[in-house]
Amino acid sequence: MTRRPMELFSTKLTTRIGTWNVRTLYQSGKCAQVTKEMDRYKIEILGLSEVRWNTSGMTNLNTGHTIIYSGNTKQNDHTKREVNKDETFSPKKLVVKRRKFNVGKLKIPNIREVFQISLQNRFSAISDLVIEENDINNTWEQTNNVILETCEETLGYMQYKHKNWMSDNTWVKVEERRIAKEKVLNATTRQQKRQTQDLYIEKDKEVKKNCKKDKRNYVEQLAQEAEITCSKGDMKYLYNTTKQLSGRRSNSNATVKEKNGNVITKIEEQLKRWKYHFEEVLNRPPPTDPPNIEGRQVLNIKTGDITKTEVNTSIK
């Protein structure tokens, strides 16, 4: 089932975009500090460079912010070069992001009953139209719209709340480091520059030390909660916690490509590509040299009904 896309750009909203060389994001608490600065400057989309991550791409944080990172540049000689239209990033990647329905409400009996009744009424209203049409694509589109509208009205969307694992003491250290950085930038003499730089280095070490400690406590707390929920049989929470600890995320925005690697953007061309793919994979020609497999030897085993004598013999 296709989820409703949520518009990132709108004429009624103000979207602020910025860039930042963060030196590295491969540290505990670094993403949380970047998010804090995005809130302070009211930035929704932030482009980051030198993040020290293996790949490049775009990710949506649990706080609702969007970051675009350059990651590791493979086979880059770090020299100037010309860029044509095919090598540039498409702005369509920033248009929508996916939202999940709050299916957890279906565990509540009253909401589950309302959802079932609403879904049944909507299907009964379009049942005659679905029967008259023979196009499978139109039938699926109507069915998909019915399910989406019912979920949107009765269940709503998931509201993600980012759990801040950094302690208040660590955030105080982060603010002290930021003030120390401003003093370094505002220093006018060499002596002031040296003194403020030493103060900034000391505050930066305190921030890193506190972040590592808070991260260790947070991971231990998650592991304890996962152990408790596993003993209660809540496998969904256990799976989500394990995925959170491992840091693995699934990419739901997989693109459809041609054989030569070009991305297909039009829906009609994507459907044709899927059709050609399955025809090529499933409709295989018969083998030119089929294997000669000899039949198995039939064993002398009685396959009739079990007698009372056999039952008594097996019991003894």
Coordinates of C-alpha atoms in Angstrom, one line a residue:
M1 CA 0.0 0.0 0.0
T2 CA 1.4 3.4 -1.0
R3 CA 1.6 6.0 1.8
R4 CA 0.5 9.6 1.4
P5 CA 3.4 11.9 0.5
M6 CA 3.9 14.9 2.6
E7 CA 4.9 18.1 0.8
L8 CA 8.2 19.6 1.9
F9 CA 7.7 22.8 -0.1
S10 CA 4.5 24.8 0.0
T11 CA 3.4 28.4 -0.7
K12 CA 2.0 28.6 2.8
L13 CA 5.2 27.5 4.5
T14 CA 8.7 29.1 4.8
T15 CA 11.4 26.5 4.2
R16 CA 15.0 27.6 5.1
I17 CA 17.9 25.9 3.5
G18 CA 21.5 26.2 4.7
T19 CA 25.0 24.6 4.3
W20 CA 27.6 23.7 7.0
N21 CA 31.0 22.1 7.0
V22 CA 30.7 20.1 10.2
R23 CA 34.2 18.5 10.0
T24 CA 32.7 15.2 11.1
L25 CA 29.5 13.5 12.2
Y26 CA 31.3 10.3 13.3
Q27 CA 31.1 11.2 17.0
S28 CA 28.6 10.6 19.8
G29 CA 26.0 13.4 20.1
K30 CA 27.2 15.2 16.9
C31 CA 23.8 14.8 15.1
A32 CA 22.0 16.1 18.2
Q33 CA 24.2 19.2 18.3
V34 CA 23.6 19.8 14.6
T35 CA 19.8 19.5 15.2
K36 CA 20.1 22.0 18.0
E37 CA 21.8 24.5 15.8
M38 CA 19.2 24.0 13.1
D39 CA 16.5 24.8 15.6
R40 CA 18.4 27.9 16.7
Y41 CA 18.7 29.2 13.2
K42 CA 15.2 27.9 12.1
I43 CA 16.6 25.7 9.3
E44 CA 14.5 22.9 7.9
I45 CA 17.0 21.5 5.3
L46 CA 20.8 21.5 5.9
G47 CA 23.5 20.5 3.5
L48 CA 26.5 19.0 5.3
S49 CA 30.0 18.4 4.0
E50 CA 32.9 16.4 5.5
V51 CA 30.6 14.3 7.6
R52 CA 33.1 11.3 7.4
W53 CA 30.3 8.9 6.5
N54 CA 30.8 6.1 4.0
T55 CA 28.0 7.1 1.5
S56 CA 26.3 10.3 0.4
G57 CA 22.5 11.0 0.2
M58 CA 19.6 12.5 2.1
T59 CA 18.0 11.4 5.4
N60 CA 15.1 12.6 7.5
L61 CA 15.7 12.8 11.2
N62 CA 13.2 11.9 13.9
T63 CA 12.9 15.5 14.8
G64 CA 11.5 16.4 11.4
H65 CA 14.7 18.0 10.0
T66 CA 16.2 17.0 6.7
I67 CA 20.0 16.8 6.1
I68 CA 21.8 16.2 2.8
Y69 CA 25.4 14.9 3.3
S70 CA 28.2 14.5 0.8
G71 CA 29.9 11.5 2.5
N72 CA 32.8 9.7 0.9
T73 CA 33.6 10.9 -2.7
K74 CA 34.9 7.8 -4.5
Q75 CA 37.5 8.3 -7.3
N76 CA 37.6 12.0 -6.7
D77 CA 40.9 13.7 -7.4
H78 CA 39.7 16.9 -5.7
T79 CA 40.4 19.1 -8.7
K80 CA 38.1 21.4 -10.6
R81 CA 35.9 19.9 -13.3
E82 CA 33.0 20.7 -15.5
V83 CA 29.5 19.4 -14.5
N84 CA 26.8 18.8 -17.1
K85 CA 23.1 18.5 -16.5
D86 CA 23.1 14.7 -16.1
E87 CA 25.6 14.9 -13.2
T88 CA 23.6 17.4 -11.1
F89 CA 21.2 16.5 -8.3
S90 CA 17.6 16.6 -9.2
P91 CA 15.5 19.0 -7.0
K92 CA 12.6 16.5 -7.1
K93 CA 14.4 14.5 -4.3
L94 CA 13.4 17.3 -1.9
V95 CA 9.7 17.5 -2.8
V96 CA 8.1 14.7 -0.7
K97 CA 8.9 12.5 2.3
R98 CA 6.9 9.5 3.5
R99 CA 4.7 9.4 6.5
K100 CA 3.5 6.2 8.2
F101 CA 0.0 5.6 9.5
N102 CA -0.5 5.0 13.2
V103 CA -1.5 1.3 12.9
G104 CA -0.9 0.8 16.6
K105 CA -4.4 2.3 17.2
L106 CA -5.9 -0.9 15.7
K107 CA -5.1 -2.6 19.0
I108 CA -7.8 -0.5 20.6
P109 CA -11.1 -2.3 20.1
N110 CA -13.3 0.8 19.6
I111 CA -10.9 2.3 16.9
R112 CA -10.5 -1.1 15.2
E113 CA -14.3 -1.5 15.0
V114 CA -14.7 2.0 13.5
F115 CA -11.9 1.3 11.0
Q116 CA -13.5 -2.0 9.9
I117 CA -17.0 -0.4 9.5
S118 CA -15.6 2.6 7.6
L119 CA -13.5 0.4 5.3
Q120 CA -16.5 -1.9 4.6
N121 CA -18.8 1.0 3.8
R122 CA -16.3 2.5 1.4
F123 CA -15.7 -0.8 -0.4
S124 CA -19.4 -1.5 -0.7
A125 CA -19.9 2.0 -2.3
I126 CA -17.3 1.2 -5.1
S127 CA -18.0 -2.5 -5.5
D128 CA -20.3 -2.0 -8.5
L129 CA -17.7 0.2 -10.3
V130 CA -14.9 -2.3 -9.6
I131 CA -17.0 -5.2 -11.0
E132 CA -17.8 -3.2 -14.2
E133 CA -14.2 -2.3 -15.0
N134 CA -11.8 -4.9 -16.3
D135 CA -8.6 -2.8 -16.0
I136 CA -6.6 -4.2 -13.1
N137 CA -4.7 -0.9 -12.7
N138 CA -7.8 1.2 -12.2
T139 CA -9.1 -1.4 -9.8
W140 CA -6.0 -1.3 -7.7
E141 CA -5.9 2.5 -7.8
Q142 CA -9.5 2.7 -6.4
T143 CA -8.7 0.1 -3.8
N144 CA -5.5 1.8 -2.7
N145 CA -7.3 5.2 -2.4
V146 CA -10.1 3.6 -0.3
I147 CA -7.5 2.2 2.1
L148 CA -5.5 5.4 2.3
E149 CA -8.5 7.6 2.9
T150 CA -9.8 5.3 5.6
C151 CA -6.5 5.1 7.4
E152 CA -6.1 8.9 7.2
E153 CA -9.5 9.5 8.8
T154 CA -9.5 6.9 11.5
L155 CA -5.9 6.2 12.3
G156 CA -3.9 9.3 11.5
Y157 CA -0.2 9.5 11.0
M158 CA 2.7 8.6 13.3
Q159 CA 4.0 11.4 15.5
Y160 CA 7.7 10.8 15.9
K161 CA 9.2 12.2 19.2
H162 CA 12.9 12.1 19.3
K163 CA 14.2 10.9 22.6
N164 CA 17.1 13.1 23.6
W165 CA 19.7 10.8 25.2
M166 CA 22.1 13.7 26.0
S167 CA 21.8 14.9 29.6
D168 CA 21.2 18.5 30.7
N169 CA 24.7 18.8 31.9
T170 CA 26.0 17.9 28.5
W171 CA 23.9 20.6 26.8
V172 CA 25.3 23.1 29.3
K173 CA 28.8 22.1 28.2
V174 CA 27.7 22.5 24.5
E175 CA 26.5 26.0 25.2
E176 CA 29.7 26.9 27.0
R177 CA 31.7 25.6 24.0
R178 CA 29.6 27.7 21.7
I179 CA 30.2 30.9 23.7
A180 CA 34.0 30.0 23.8
K181 CA 33.9 29.7 20.0
E182 CA 32.4 33.2 19.7
K183 CA 35.2 34.5 21.9
V184 CA 37.7 33.0 19.6
L185 CA 36.1 34.6 16.6
N186 CA 35.9 38.0 18.3
A187 CA 39.5 38.0 19.6
T188 CA 41.5 41.0 18.4
T189 CA 45.0 40.3 19.7
R190 CA 47.2 37.2 19.5
Q191 CA 47.2 36.8 23.3
Q192 CA 43.4 36.9 23.4
K193 CA 43.3 34.5 20.4
R194 CA 45.6 32.0 22.2
Q195 CA 43.7 32.2 25.5
T196 CA 40.3 31.8 24.0
Q197 CA 41.5 29.0 21.8
D198 CA 42.8 27.1 24.8
L199 CA 39.5 27.6 26.5
Y200 CA 37.6 26.3 23.5
I201 CA 39.8 23.2 23.3
E202 CA 39.1 22.5 26.9
K203 CA 35.3 22.9 26.5
D204 CA 35.3 20.7 23.4
K205 CA 37.0 17.9 25.3
E206 CA 34.4 18.1 28.0
V207 CA 31.6 17.9 25.5
K208 CA 33.0 14.9 23.8
K209 CA 33.6 13.1 27.2
N210 CA 30.1 13.8 28.4
C211 CA 28.6 12.7 25.1
K212 CA 30.3 9.3 25.2
K213 CA 29.2 8.8 28.8
D214 CA 25.5 9.7 27.9
K215 CA 25.6 7.5 24.8
R216 CA 26.8 4.5 26.8
N217 CA 24.1 5.0 29.4
Y218 CA 21.5 5.3 26.7
V219 CA 22.5 2.1 25.0
E220 CA 22.5 0.2 28.3
Q221 CA 19.0 1.5 29.0
L222 CA 17.7 0.4 25.6
A223 CA 19.3 -3.0 26.1
Q224 CA 17.5 -3.4 29.4
E225 CA 14.2 -2.3 28.0
A226 CA 14.6 -4.7 25.1
E227 CA 15.3 -7.6 27.5
I228 CA 12.2 -6.8 29.5
T229 CA 9.9 -6.5 26.5
C230 CA 11.4 -9.8 25.1
S231 CA 10.4 -11.6 28.2
K232 CA 6.8 -10.2 27.8
G233 CA 6.6 -11.3 24.2
D234 CA 6.5 -7.9 22.6
M235 CA 8.6 -8.8 19.5
K236 CA 7.8 -5.6 17.6
Y237 CA 9.4 -3.4 20.2
L238 CA 12.3 -5.8 20.4
Y239 CA 12.8 -5.6 16.6
N240 CA 12.6 -1.8 16.6
T241 CA 15.0 -1.5 19.5
T242 CA 17.5 -3.9 17.8
K243 CA 17.3 -1.9 14.5
Q244 CA 17.8 1.3 16.5
L245 CA 20.9 -0.1 18.2
S246 CA 22.4 -1.5 15.0
G247 CA 21.8 1.8 13.2
R248 CA 20.4 0.0 10.1
R249 CA 17.8 1.8 8.1
S250 CA 15.8 0.5 5.1
N251 CA 15.6 2.7 2.0
S252 CA 11.9 2.9 1.0
N253 CA 12.6 5.2 -1.9
A254 CA 14.2 2.7 -4.2
T255 CA 14.3 3.9 -7.8
V256 CA 13.5 2.0 -10.9
K257 CA 16.3 1.9 -13.4
E258 CA 16.8 0.7 -17.0
K259 CA 19.4 -1.9 -17.9
N260 CA 22.0 0.8 -18.7
G261 CA 21.5 2.3 -15.2
N262 CA 19.4 5.4 -16.2
V263 CA 16.7 6.3 -13.6
I264 CA 13.1 6.0 -14.9
T265 CA 10.9 8.8 -13.5
K266 CA 7.6 8.4 -15.4
I267 CA 5.0 6.0 -14.0
E268 CA 4.0 4.5 -17.3
E269 CA 7.7 3.7 -18.2
Q270 CA 8.2 2.2 -14.7
L271 CA 5.3 -0.2 -15.2
K272 CA 6.6 -1.2 -18.6
R273 CA 10.0 -1.8 -17.1
W274 CA 8.5 -4.0 -14.4
K275 CA 6.6 -6.0 -17.0
Y276 CA 9.7 -6.5 -19.1
H277 CA 11.6 -7.5 -16.0
F278 CA 9.2 -10.3 -14.9
E279 CA 8.8 -11.5 -18.5
E280 CA 12.5 -11.8 -18.8
V281 CA 12.9 -13.5 -15.4
L282 CA 9.9 -15.9 -15.4
N283 CA 9.4 -16.7 -19.0
R284 CA 12.6 -18.7 -19.5
P285 CA 13.1 -20.9 -22.6
P286 CA 13.3 -24.6 -22.1
P287 CA 16.8 -26.1 -21.6
T288 CA 18.5 -27.3 -24.7
D289 CA 20.0 -30.3 -22.9
P290 CA 17.6 -31.4 -20.2
P291 CA 19.1 -33.6 -17.5
N292 CA 18.3 -37.3 -17.5
I293 CA 17.2 -38.1 -13.9
E294 CA 16.6 -41.7 -13.1
G295 CA 13.5 -42.6 -11.2
R296 CA 13.8 -43.5 -7.5
Q297 CA 13.5 -47.0 -6.3
V298 CA 10.1 -47.8 -4.9
L299 CA 10.4 -49.2 -1.4
N300 CA 8.2 -52.0 -0.1
I301 CA 6.2 -50.0 2.4
K302 CA 2.6 -50.7 3.4
T303 CA 0.5 -47.6 2.8
G304 CA -2.9 -49.0 3.9
D305 CA -4.8 -48.2 7.1
I306 CA -3.2 -48.7 10.4
T307 CA -4.3 -51.9 12.2
K308 CA -4.9 -52.5 15.9
T309 CA -2.1 -54.9 16.0
E310 CA 0.4 -52.3 14.7
V311 CA -0.9 -49.8 17.4
N312 CA -0.4 -52.3 20.2
T313 CA 3.0 -53.3 18.9
S314 CA 4.2 -49.6 18.8
I315 CA 2.8 -49.0 22.4
K316 CA 4.7 -51.9 23.8

